[in-house]
CSV table of C-alpha atoms in Angstrom, one decimal:
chain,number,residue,atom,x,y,z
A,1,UNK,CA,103.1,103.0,133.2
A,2,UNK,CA,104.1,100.4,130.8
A,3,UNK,CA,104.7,100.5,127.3
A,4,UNK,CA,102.9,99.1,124.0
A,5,UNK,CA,104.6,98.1,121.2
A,6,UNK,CA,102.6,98.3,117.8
A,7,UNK,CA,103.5,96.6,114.4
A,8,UNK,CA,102.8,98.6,111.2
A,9,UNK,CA,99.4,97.7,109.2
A,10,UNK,CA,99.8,94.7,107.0
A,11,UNK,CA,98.5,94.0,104.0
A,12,UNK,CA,97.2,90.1,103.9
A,13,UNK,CA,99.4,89.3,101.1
A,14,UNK,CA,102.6,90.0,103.4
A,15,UNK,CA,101.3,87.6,106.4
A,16,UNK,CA,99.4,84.5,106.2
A,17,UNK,CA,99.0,81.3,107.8
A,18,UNK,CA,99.3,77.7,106.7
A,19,UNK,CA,96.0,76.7,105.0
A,20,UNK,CA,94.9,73.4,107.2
A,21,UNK,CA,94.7,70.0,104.9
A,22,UNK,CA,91.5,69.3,103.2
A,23,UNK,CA,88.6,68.7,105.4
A,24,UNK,CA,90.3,70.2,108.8
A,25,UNK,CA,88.8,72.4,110.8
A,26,UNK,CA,90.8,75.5,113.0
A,27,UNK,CA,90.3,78.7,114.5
A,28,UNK,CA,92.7,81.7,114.3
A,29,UNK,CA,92.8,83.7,117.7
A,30,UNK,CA,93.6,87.0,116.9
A,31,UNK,CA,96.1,88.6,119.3
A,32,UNK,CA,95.6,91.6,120.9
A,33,UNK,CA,92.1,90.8,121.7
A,34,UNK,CA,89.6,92.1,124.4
A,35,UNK,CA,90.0,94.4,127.1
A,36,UNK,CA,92.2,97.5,126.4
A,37,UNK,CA,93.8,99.8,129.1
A,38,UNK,CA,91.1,102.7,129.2
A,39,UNK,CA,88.5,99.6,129.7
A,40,UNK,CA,90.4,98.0,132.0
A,41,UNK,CA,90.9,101.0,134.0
A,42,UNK,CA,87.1,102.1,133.7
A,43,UNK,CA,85.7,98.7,134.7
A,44,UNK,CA,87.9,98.8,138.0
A,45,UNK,CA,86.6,102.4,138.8
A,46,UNK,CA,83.3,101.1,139.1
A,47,UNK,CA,84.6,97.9,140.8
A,48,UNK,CA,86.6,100.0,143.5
A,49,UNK,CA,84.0,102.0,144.1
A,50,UNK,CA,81.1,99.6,144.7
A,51,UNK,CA,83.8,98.3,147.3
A,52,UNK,CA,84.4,101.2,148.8
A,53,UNK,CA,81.6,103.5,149.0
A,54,UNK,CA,79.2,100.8,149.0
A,55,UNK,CA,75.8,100.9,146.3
A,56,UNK,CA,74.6,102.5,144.6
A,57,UNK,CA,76.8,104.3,142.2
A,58,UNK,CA,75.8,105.9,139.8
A,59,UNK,CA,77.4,105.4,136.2
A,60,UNK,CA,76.3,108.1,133.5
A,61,UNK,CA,75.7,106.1,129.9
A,62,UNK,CA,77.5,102.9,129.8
A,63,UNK,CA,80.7,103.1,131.4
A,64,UNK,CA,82.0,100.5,128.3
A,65,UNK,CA,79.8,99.4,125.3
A,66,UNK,CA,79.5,96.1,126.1
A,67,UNK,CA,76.0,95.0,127.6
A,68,UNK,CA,77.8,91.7,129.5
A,69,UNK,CA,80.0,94.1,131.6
A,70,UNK,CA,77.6,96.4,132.2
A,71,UNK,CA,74.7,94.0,133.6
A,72,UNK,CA,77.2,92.3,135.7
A,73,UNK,CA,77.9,95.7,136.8
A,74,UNK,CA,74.5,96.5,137.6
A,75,UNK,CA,73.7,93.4,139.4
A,76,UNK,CA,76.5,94.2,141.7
A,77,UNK,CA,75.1,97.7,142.4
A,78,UNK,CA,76.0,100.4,139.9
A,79,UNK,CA,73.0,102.0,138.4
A,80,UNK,CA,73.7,103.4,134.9
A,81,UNK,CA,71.7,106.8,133.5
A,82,UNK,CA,71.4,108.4,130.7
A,83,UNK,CA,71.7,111.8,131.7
A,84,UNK,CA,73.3,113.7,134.5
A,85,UNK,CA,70.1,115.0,136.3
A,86,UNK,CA,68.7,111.2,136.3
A,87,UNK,CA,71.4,111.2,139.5
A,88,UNK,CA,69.9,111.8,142.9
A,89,UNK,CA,71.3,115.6,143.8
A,90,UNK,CA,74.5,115.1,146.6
A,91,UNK,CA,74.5,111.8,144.8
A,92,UNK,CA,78.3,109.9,143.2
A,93,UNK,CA,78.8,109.5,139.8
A,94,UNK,CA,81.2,108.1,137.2
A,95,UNK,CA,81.6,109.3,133.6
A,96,UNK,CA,81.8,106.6,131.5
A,97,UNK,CA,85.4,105.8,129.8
A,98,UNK,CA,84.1,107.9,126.2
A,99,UNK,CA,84.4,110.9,128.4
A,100,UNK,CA,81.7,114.0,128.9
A,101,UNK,CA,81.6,117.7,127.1
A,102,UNK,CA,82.0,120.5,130.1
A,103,UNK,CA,78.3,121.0,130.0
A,104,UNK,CA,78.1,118.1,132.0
A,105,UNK,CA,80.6,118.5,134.2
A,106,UNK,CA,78.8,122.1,134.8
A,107,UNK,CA,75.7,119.9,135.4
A,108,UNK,CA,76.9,117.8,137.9
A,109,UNK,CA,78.1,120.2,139.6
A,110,UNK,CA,75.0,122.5,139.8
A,111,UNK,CA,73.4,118.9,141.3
A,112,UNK,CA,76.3,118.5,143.5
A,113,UNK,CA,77.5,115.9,142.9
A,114,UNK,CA,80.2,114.1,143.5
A,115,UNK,CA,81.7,112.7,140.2
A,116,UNK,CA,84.5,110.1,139.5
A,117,UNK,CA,85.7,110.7,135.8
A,118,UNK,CA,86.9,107.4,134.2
A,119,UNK,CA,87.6,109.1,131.1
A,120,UNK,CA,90.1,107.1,128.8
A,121,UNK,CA,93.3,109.0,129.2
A,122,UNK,CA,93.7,108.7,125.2
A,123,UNK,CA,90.7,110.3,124.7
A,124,UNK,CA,91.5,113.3,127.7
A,125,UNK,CA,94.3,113.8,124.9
A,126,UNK,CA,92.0,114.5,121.9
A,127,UNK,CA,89.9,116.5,124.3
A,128,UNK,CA,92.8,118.7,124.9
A,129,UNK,CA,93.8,119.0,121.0
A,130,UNK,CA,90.2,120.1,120.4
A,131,UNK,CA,90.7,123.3,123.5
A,132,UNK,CA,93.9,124.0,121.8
A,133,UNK,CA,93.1,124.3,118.5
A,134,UNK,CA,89.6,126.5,119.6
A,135,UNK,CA,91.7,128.6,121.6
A,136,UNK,CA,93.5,129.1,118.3
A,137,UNK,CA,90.5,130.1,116.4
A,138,UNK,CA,90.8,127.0,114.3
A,139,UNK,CA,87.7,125.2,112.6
A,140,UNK,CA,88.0,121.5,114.3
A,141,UNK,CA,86.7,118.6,111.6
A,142,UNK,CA,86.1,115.7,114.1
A,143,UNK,CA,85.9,112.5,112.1
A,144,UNK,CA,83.3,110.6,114.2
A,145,UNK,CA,80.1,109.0,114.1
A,146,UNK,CA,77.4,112.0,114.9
A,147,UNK,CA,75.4,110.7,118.2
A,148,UNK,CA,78.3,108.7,119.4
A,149,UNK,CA,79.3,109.7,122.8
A,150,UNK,CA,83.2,110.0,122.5
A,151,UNK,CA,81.9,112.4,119.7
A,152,UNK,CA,79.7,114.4,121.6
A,153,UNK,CA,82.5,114.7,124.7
A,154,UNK,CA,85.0,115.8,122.2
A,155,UNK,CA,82.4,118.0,120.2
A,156,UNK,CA,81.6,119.6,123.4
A,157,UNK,CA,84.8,120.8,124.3
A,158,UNK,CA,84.6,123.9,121.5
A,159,UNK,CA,81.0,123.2,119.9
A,160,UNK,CA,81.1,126.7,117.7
A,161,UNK,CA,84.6,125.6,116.6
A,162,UNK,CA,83.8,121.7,115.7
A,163,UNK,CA,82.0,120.2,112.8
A,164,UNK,CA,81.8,116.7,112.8
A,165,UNK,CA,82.9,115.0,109.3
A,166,UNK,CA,81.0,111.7,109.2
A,167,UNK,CA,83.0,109.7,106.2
A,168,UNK,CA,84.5,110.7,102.8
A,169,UNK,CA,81.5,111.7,101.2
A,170,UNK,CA,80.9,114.1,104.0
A,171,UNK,CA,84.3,115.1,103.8
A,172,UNK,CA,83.5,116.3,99.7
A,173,UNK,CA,80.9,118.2,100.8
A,174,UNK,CA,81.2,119.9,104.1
A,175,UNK,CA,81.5,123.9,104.2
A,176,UNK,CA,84.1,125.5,106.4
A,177,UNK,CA,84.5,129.3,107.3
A,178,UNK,CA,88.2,129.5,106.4
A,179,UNK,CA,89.7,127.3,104.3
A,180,UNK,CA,93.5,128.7,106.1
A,181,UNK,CA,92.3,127.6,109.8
A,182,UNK,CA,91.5,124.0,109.6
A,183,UNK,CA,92.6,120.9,111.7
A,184,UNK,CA,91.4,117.5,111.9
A,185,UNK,CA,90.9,115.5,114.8
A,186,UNK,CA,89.1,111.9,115.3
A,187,UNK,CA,86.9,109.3,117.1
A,188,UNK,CA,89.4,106.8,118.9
A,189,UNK,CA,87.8,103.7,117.8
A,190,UNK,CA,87.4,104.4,114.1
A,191,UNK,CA,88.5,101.8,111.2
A,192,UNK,CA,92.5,103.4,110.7
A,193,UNK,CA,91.8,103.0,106.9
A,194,UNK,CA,88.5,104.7,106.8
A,195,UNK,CA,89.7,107.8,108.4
A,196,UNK,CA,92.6,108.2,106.7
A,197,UNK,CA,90.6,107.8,103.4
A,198,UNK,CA,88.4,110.5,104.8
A,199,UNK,CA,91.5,112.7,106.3
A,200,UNK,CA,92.8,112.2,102.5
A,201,UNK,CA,89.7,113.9,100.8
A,202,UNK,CA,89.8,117.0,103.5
A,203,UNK,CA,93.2,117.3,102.6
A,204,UNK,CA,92.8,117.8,98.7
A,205,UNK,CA,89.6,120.0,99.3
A,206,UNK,CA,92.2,121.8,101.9
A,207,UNK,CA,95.4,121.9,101.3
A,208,UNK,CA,96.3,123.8,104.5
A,209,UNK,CA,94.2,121.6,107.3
A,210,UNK,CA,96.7,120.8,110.1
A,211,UNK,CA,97.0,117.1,111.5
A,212,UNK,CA,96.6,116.5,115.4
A,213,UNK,CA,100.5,116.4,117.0
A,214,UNK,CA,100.0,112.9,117.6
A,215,UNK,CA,97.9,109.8,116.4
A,216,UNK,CA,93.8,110.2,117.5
A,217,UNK,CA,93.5,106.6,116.7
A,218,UNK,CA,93.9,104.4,120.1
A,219,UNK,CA,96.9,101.6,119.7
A,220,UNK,CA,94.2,99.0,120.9
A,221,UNK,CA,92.2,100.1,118.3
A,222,UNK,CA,94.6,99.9,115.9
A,223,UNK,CA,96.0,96.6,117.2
A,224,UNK,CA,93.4,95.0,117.0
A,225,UNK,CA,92.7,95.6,113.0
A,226,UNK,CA,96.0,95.2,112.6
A,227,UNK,CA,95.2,91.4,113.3
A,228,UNK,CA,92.2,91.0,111.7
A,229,UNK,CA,93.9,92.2,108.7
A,230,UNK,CA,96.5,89.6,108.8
A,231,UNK,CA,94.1,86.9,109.4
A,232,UNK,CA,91.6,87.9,107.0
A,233,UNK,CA,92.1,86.2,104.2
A,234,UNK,CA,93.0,83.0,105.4
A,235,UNK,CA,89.3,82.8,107.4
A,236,UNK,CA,86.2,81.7,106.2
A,237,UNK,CA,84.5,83.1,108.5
A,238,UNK,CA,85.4,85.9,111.2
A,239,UNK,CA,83.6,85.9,114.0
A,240,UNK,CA,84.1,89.1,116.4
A,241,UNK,CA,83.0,89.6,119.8
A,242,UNK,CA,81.2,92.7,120.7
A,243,UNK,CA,78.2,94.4,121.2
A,244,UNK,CA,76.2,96.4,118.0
A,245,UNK,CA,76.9,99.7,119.9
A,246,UNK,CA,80.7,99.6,120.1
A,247,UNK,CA,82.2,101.2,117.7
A,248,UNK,CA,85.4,99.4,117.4
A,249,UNK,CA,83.7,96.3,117.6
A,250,UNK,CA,81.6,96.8,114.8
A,251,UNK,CA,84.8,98.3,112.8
A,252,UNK,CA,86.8,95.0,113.2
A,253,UNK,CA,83.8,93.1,111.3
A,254,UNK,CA,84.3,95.9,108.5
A,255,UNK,CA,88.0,95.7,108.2
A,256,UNK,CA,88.0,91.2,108.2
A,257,UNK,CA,85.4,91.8,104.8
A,258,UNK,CA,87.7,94.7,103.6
A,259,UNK,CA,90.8,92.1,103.7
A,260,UNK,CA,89.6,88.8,102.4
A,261,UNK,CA,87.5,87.2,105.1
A,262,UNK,CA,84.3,85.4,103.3
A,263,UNK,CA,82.0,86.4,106.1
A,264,UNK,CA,81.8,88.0,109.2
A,265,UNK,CA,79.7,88.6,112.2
A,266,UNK,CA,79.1,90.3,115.4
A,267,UNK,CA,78.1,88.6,118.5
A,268,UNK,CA,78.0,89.8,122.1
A,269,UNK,CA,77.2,85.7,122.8
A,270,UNK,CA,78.4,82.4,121.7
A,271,UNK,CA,75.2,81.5,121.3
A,272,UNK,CA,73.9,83.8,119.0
A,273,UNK,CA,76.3,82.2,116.1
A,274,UNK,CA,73.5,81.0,113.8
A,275,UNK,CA,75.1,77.0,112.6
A,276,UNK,CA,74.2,77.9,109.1
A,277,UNK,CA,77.4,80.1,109.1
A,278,UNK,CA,79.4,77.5,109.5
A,279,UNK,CA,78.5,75.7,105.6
A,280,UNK,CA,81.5,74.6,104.0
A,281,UNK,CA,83.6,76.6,106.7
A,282,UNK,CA,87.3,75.1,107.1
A,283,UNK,CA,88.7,78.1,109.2
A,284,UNK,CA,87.1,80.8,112.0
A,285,UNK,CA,88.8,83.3,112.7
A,286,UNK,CA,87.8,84.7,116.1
A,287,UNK,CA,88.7,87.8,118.1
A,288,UNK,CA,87.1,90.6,120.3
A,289,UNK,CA,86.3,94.4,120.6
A,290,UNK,CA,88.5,96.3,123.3
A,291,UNK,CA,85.6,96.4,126.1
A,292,UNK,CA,85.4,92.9,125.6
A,293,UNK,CA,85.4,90.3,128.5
A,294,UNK,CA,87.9,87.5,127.9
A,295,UNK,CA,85.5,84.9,129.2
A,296,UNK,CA,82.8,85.9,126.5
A,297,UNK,CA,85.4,84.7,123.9
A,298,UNK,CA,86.4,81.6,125.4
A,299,UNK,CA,82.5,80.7,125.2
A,300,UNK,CA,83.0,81.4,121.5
A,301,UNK,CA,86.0,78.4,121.7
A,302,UNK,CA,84.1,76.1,123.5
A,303,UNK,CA,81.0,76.9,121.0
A,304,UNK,CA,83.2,76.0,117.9
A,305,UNK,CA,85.4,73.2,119.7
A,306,UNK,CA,81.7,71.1,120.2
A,307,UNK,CA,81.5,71.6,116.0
A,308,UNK,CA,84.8,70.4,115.3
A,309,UNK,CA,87.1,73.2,115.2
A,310,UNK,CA,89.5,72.2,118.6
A,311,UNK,CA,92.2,73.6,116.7
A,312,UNK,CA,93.3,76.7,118.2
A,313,UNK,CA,96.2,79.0,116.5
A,314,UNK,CA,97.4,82.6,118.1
A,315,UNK,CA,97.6,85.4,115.4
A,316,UNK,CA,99.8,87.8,117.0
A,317,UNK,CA,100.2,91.8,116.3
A,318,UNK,CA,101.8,93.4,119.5
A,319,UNK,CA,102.7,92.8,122.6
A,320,UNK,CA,100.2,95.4,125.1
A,321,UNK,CA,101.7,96.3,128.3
A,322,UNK,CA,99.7,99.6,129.0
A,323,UNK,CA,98.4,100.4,132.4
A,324,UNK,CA,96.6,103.7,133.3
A,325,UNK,CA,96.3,105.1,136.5
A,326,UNK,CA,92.8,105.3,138.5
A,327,UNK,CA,91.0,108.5,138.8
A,328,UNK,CA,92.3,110.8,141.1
A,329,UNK,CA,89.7,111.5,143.0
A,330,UNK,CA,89.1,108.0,143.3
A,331,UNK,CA,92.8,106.9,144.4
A,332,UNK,CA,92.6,109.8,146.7
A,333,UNK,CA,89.5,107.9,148.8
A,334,UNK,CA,91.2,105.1,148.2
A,335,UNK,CA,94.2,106.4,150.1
A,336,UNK,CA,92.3,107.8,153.0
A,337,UNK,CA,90.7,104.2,153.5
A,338,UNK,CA,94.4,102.3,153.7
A,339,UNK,CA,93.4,100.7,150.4
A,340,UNK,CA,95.2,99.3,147.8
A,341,UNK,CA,95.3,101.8,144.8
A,342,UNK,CA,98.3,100.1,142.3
A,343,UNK,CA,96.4,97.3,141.4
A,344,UNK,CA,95.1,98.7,138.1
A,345,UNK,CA,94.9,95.3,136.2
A,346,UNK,CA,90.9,94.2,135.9
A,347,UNK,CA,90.5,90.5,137.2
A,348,UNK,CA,89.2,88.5,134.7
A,349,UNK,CA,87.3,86.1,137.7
A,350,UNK,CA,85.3,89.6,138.3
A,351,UNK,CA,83.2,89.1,135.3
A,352,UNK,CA,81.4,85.5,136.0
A,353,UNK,CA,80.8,83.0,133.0
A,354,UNK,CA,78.9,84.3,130.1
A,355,UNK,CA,76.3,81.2,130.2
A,356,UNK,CA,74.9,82.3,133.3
A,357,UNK,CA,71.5,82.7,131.9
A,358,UNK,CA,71.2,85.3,135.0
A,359,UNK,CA,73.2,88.1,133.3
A,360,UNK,CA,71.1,87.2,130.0
């Protein structure tokens, strides 16, 4: 496994780029950007298997949120559900990289099937704070978005012992059974600031609630605002790449109008940037969610190149070098073929070209 090297948050006034002369155009390419290592490794567990077992495979809820991934992925043979007993009984399944509450793990297994869990290791580790705080008779506040299905896995791992805290003003106002057994855990894709404002109003209501042993947040995650923030305020205009129902997606538009960017939008497609953004615009920032083809945002360069702005400038917050195993029971089939089970790293030539108006 590699390692991943992470810079503290900046504020915008500590980092900033030269402002282009009068009347140029640029773009600031944040950096990390796109895929992260629980994506990368999810995406390739439904890749490997389609090779190896042949289609269909089943894939329950999106196994990223990103709609371009998962329609490529479907028109290759995966065939994504909602719920477990959607799956043929005897059938193969993957859980999807936000991970799955032991109810459905109990589910699939009273179908029989026979399940591939792509489960982000990073969030394996919140699931395991969450069983060791229950076992401790601790009330779990899980800041998280209700309905979001990291939240629900997590959730599920001690439901009488969890109560998800939605924000701050949810943190003034939610009851607990004892005030002297608290702990807090989080969503992994959450803004680092908004949490952290909400962890601080939990803490004044509760003076005793005990932090996780180690960072919920996921260093993608966090790398990723980490550069919008230090682009921010030298962008007009921020455009992020990402679909409405990823979470860290949607977070990185938040955090480029929290630190000085003028506007900012979400777009799964280059061509769903409306022109009219683009008034009196002298620099775009651009960067991408962490389930994020790369390809999607080089269609976002070309799109802004054609209007002017060819010139391209790297932001850069870390260095990523984190690689995740595959699923065991996976690399165990893998094995038993004579296939190749260290290649971990998604190939970007995998996902074809975003303008193919076939995966539209």
């Amino acid at each position: 496994m590699g390692t991943v090297t992470s810079i503290p948050d900046t504020r915008p006034s500590d980092v900033s780029t030269p402002a282009p002369a009068t009347g140029e155009k640029r773009v600031l390419l944040a950096a990390p950007r796109g895929y992260c290592a629980g994506v990368d490794r999810a995406v390739v567990t439904v890749e490997k298997a389609l090779e190896l077992y042949g289609p269909p495979v089943y894939v329950r809820k999106e196994i990223v949120h990103n709609k371009h991934v998962v329609r490529t992925l479907e028109r290759r043979g995966a065939i994504f559900v909602q719920e477990t007993d959607e799956v043929p009984e005897g059938a193969r399944v993957i859980f999807s990289a936000h991970g799955v509450s032991p109810a459905v793990h109990a589910e699939a297994a009273a179908l029989q099937l026979q399940t591939i869990d792509a489960t982000c290791p990073l969030v394996t580790k919140v699931h395991r704070e969450a069983i060791r705080f229950a076992s401790e008779d601790y009330t779990i506040l899980l800041v998280g978005h209700t309905g979001h299905e990291e939240v629900e896995g997590t959730a599920g791992e001690a439901p009488e012992n969890t109560i998800v805290v939605e924000d701050p003003a949810h943190a003034a106002a939610v009851e607990v059974p004892d005030p002297g057994r608290l702990a807090w855990l989080s969503q992994t894709t959450l803004s680092v600031d908004e949490t952290m404002q909400t962890v601080a109003v939990l803490r004044e209501r509760f003076p005793h609630l005990q932090d996780p042993p180690s960072d919920d947040i996921c260093y993608a995650t966090q790398n990723r605002q980490v550069a919008v923030k230090q682009m921010a305020a030298d962008c007009d205009l921020m455009i992020v790449v990402g679909s409405q129902n990823s979470s860290n997606s949607k977070r990185l538009v938040e955090v480029a109008l929290e630190y000085g960017s003028r506007d900012g939008h979400l777009v799964d497609y280059a061509d769903e940037i409306d022109e009219a953004w683009l008034a009196g615009v002298s620099t775009v920032g651009v960067t991408s969610g962490a389930s994020v083809p790369e390809v999607l945002v080089r269609d976002v360069l070309d799109w802004l190149e054609e209007r002017g702005y060819a010139d391209v400038q790297a932001v850069t917050a870390a260095q990523e070098s984190l690689l995740f195993a595959l699923p065991t029971e996976l690399r165990r089939d893998l094995k038993a073929a004579g296939a190749e089970v260290t290649k971990l790293k998604h190939d970007p030539g995998a996902i074809p070209v975003a303008r193919d108006g076939s995966l539209r």
